[in-house]
Coordinates of C-alpha atoms in Angstrom, one line a residue:
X1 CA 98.1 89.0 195.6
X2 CA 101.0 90.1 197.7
X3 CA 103.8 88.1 198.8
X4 CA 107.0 89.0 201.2
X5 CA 110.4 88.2 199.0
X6 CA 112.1 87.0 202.0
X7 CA 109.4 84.0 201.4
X8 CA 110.0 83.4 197.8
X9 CA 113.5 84.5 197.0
X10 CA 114.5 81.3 196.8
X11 CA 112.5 80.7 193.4
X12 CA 113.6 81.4 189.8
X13 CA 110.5 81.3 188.3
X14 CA 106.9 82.0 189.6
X15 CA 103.2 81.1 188.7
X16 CA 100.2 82.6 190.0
X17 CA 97.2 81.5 187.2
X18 CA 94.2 82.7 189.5
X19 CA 95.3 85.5 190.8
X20 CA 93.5 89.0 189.9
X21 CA 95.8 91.5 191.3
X22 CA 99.3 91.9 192.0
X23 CA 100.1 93.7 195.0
X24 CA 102.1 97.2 195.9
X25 CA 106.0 95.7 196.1
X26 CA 104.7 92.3 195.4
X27 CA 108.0 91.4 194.9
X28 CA 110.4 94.2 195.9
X29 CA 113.9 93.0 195.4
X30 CA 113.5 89.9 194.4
X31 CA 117.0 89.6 193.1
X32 CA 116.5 85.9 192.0
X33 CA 112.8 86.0 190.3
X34 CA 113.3 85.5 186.4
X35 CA 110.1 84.9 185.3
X36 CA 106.7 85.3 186.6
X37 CA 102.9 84.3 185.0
X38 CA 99.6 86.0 186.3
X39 CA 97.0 86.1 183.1
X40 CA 94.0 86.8 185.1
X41 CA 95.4 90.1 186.7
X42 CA 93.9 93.1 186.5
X43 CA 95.7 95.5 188.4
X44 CA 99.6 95.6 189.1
X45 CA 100.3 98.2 192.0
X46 CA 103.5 100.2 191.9
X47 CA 107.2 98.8 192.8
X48 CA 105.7 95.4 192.0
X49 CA 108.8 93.7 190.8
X50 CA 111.6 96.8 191.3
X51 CA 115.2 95.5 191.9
X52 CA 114.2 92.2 189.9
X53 CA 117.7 92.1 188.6
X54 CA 117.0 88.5 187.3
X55 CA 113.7 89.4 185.5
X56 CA 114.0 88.4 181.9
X57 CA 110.6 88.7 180.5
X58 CA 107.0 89.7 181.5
X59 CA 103.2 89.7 179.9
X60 CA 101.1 92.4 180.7
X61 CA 97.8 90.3 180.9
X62 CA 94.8 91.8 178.7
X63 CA 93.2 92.4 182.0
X64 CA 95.4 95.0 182.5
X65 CA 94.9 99.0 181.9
X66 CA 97.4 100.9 183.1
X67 CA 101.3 100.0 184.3
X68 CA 102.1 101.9 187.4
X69 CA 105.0 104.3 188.5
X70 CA 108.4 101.8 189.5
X71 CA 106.9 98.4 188.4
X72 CA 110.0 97.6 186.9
X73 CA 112.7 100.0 188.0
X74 CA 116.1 98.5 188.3
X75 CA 115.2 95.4 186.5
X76 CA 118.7 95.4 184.7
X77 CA 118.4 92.5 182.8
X78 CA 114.6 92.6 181.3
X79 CA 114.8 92.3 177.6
X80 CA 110.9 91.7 176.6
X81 CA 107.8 93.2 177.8
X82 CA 104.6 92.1 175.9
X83 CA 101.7 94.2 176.8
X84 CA 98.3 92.2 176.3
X85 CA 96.1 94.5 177.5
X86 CA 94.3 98.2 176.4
X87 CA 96.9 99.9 178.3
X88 CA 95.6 104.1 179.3
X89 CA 98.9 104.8 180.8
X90 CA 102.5 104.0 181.7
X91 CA 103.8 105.7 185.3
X92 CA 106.5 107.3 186.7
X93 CA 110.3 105.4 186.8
X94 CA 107.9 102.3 185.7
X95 CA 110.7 101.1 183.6
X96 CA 113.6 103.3 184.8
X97 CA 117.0 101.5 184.3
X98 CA 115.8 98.7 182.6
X99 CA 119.4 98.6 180.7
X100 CA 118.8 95.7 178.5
X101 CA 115.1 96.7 177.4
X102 CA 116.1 97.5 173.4
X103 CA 112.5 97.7 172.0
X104 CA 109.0 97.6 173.3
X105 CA 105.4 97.5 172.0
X106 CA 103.1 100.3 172.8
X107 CA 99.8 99.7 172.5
X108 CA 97.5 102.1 170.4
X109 CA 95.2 103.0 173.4
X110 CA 97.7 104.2 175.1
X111 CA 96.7 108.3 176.2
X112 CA 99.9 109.2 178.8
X113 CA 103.5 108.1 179.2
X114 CA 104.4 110.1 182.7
X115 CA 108.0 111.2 184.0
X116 CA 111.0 109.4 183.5
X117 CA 108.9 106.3 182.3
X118 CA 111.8 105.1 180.4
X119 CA 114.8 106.5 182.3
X120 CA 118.3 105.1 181.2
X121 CA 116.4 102.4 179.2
X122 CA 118.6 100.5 176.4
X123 CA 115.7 101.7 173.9
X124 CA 117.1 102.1 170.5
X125 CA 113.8 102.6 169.1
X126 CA 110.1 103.5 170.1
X127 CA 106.9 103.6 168.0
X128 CA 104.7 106.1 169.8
X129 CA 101.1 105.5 168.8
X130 CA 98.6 107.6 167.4
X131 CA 95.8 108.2 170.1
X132 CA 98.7 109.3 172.3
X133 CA 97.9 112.7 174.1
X134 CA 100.8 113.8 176.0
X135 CA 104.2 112.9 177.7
X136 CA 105.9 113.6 181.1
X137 CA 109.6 114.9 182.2
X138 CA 112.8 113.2 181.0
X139 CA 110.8 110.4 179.5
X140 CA 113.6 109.5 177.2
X141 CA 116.3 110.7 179.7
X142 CA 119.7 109.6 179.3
X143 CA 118.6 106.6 176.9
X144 CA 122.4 106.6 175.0
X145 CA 120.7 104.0 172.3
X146 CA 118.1 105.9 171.0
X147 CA 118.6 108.2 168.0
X148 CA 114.8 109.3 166.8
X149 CA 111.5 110.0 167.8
X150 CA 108.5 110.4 165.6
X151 CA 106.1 112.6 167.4
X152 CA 102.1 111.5 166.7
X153 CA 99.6 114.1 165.6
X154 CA 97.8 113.6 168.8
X155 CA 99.9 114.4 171.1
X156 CA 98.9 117.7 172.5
X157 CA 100.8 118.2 175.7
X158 CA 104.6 117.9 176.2
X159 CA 107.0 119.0 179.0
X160 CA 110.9 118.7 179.1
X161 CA 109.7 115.4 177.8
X162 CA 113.6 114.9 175.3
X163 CA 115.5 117.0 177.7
X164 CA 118.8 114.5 178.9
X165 CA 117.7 112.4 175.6
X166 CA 121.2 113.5 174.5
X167 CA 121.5 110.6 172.2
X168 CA 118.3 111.8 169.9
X169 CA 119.2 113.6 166.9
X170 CA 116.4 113.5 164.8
X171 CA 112.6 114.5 166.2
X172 CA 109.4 114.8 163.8
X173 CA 106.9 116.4 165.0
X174 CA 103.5 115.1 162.8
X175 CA 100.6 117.4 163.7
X176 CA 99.6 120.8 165.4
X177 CA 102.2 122.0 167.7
X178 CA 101.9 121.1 171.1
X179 CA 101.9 122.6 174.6
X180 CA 105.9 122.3 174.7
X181 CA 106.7 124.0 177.8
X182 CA 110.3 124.8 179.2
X183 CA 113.1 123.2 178.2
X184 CA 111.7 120.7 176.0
X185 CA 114.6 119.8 174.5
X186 CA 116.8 120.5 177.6
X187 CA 120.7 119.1 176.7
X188 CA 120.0 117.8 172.8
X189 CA 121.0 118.7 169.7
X190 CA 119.2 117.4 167.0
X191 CA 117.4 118.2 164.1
X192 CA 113.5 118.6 164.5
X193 CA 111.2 118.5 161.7
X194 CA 108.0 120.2 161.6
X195 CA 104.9 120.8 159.4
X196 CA 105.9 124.2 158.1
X197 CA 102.5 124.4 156.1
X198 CA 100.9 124.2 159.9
X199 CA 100.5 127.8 160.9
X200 CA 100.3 126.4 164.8
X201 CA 104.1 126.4 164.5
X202 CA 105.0 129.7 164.7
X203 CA 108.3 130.5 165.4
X204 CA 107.9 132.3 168.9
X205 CA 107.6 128.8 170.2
X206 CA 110.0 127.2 168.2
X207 CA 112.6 129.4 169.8
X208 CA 112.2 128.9 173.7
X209 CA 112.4 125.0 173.8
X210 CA 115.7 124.4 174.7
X211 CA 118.6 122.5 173.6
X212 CA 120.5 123.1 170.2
X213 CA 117.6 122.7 167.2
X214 CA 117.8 122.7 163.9
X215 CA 114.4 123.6 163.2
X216 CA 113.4 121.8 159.0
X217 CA 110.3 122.1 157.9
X218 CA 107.9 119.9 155.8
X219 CA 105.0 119.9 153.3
X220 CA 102.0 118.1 155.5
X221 CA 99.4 116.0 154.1
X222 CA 97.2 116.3 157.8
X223 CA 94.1 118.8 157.3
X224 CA 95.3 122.3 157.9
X225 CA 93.6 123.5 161.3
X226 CA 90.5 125.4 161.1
X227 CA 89.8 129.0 162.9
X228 CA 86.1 128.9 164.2
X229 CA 84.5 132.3 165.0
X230 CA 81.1 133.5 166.4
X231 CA 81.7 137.3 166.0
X232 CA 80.4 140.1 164.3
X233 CA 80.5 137.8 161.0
X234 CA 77.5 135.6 162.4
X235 CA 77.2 132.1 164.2
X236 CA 79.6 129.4 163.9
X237 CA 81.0 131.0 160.9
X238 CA 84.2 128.5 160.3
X239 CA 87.8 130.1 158.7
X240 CA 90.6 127.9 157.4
X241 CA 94.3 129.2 157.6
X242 CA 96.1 128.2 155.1
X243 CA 100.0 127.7 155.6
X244 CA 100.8 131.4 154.1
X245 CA 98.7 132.6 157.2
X246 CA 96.0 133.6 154.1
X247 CA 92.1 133.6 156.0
X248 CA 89.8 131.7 153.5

């Protein structure tokens, strides 16, 4: 569905039981909407419900698989988001300013949080889940309430994701290293821990990732990564590194 605000500013709170979608800037601006219900949706298009400044709470319905870029920019005042549904991925700015959001639920088949998804959120903590694969720019930027991070072991792909996260001081990292990129940790100064018994983590890339790091190391209990070759030595012949860098 799609509706024009000028139509339905007038109402507080909004119910749309049969509808299955919920339209590109559904409800743009709607600066007096403070609730709305749609449990048969299955898509939400972007800038839904941006500049809701009313907007208290919201269900993601289970029908639901991704949250789009800007669905709830500017929505000062949200405080709960429950996410039903198998969420893949959460987009761009989609909760950017959200001041008042302290804590949120992120569900385990979530794969990709993209740029700025939680720009100048109140977060004061996040669980990221295991299954999730890689994160966006400035997806923590300038979030002054949250102080750590714990990085899954399946998260393979990061980029300036903590840089203007300068309220984070501690970061663990739990598996191989990532695909960091420039400026990782752009503006922060915290201390990072990292498997030290993970021979992925060498320090060439701990030294170009921005920010002031205090690099602390850690005994792992994850499987030390395996070296496969198909050389000279024969087929599928498999070598394990241990964490002195010793080929067994």
């Amino acid at each position: 569905m799609s509706a024009n605000c000028s139509r339905v500013f007038r109402f507080l709170s909004v119910s749309f039981p049969s509808a299955t979608s919920i339209g590109s800037s559904a409800f743009l601006n709607c600066f007096r909407l403070t609730s709305i219900n749609f449990p048969l949706a299955t898509s939400i298009g972007g800038n839904a419900f941006y500049g809701c400044k009313q907007l208290k709470s919201v269900t993601i319905p289970e029908g639901v698989t991704s949250i789009p870029g800007r669905v709830f920019g500017g929505c000062s005042i949200l405080t709960e988001v429950k996410i039903d549904g198998p969420i893949t991925s959460i987009g761009v700015d989609a909760f950017a300013g959200c001041g008042n959001l302290t804590a949120i639920e992120l569900p385990k088949t979530l794969k990709k949080i993209w740029d700025k998804a939680f720009y100048n959120t109140g977060l004061s903590s996040i669980t990221l889940p295991e299954g999730l694969e890689s994160m966006g720019i400035e997806v923590f930027y300038s979030c002054d309430n949250l102080k750590s991070v714990t990085v899954p072991y399946t998260v393979t792909d990061l980029c300036q994701t903590f840089s203007g996260a300068t309220a984070l001081k501690f970061i663990k990292f739990e598996g191989d290293c990532p695909q960091m990129g420039w400026e990782l940790f752009g503006g922060v100064e915290a201390i990072v821990q990292y498997p030290g018994n993970n021979p992925t983590w060498h320090e060439e890339l701990r030294t170009d990732s921005g920010g002031v790091i205090t690099w602390v190391s850690y005994e792992s209990d994850r499987p030390v990564p395996e070296i496969r070759d198909s050389g000279k030595y024969g087929e599928n012949v498999t070598w394990k590194l241990t964490g002195d860098y010793t080929l067994i």
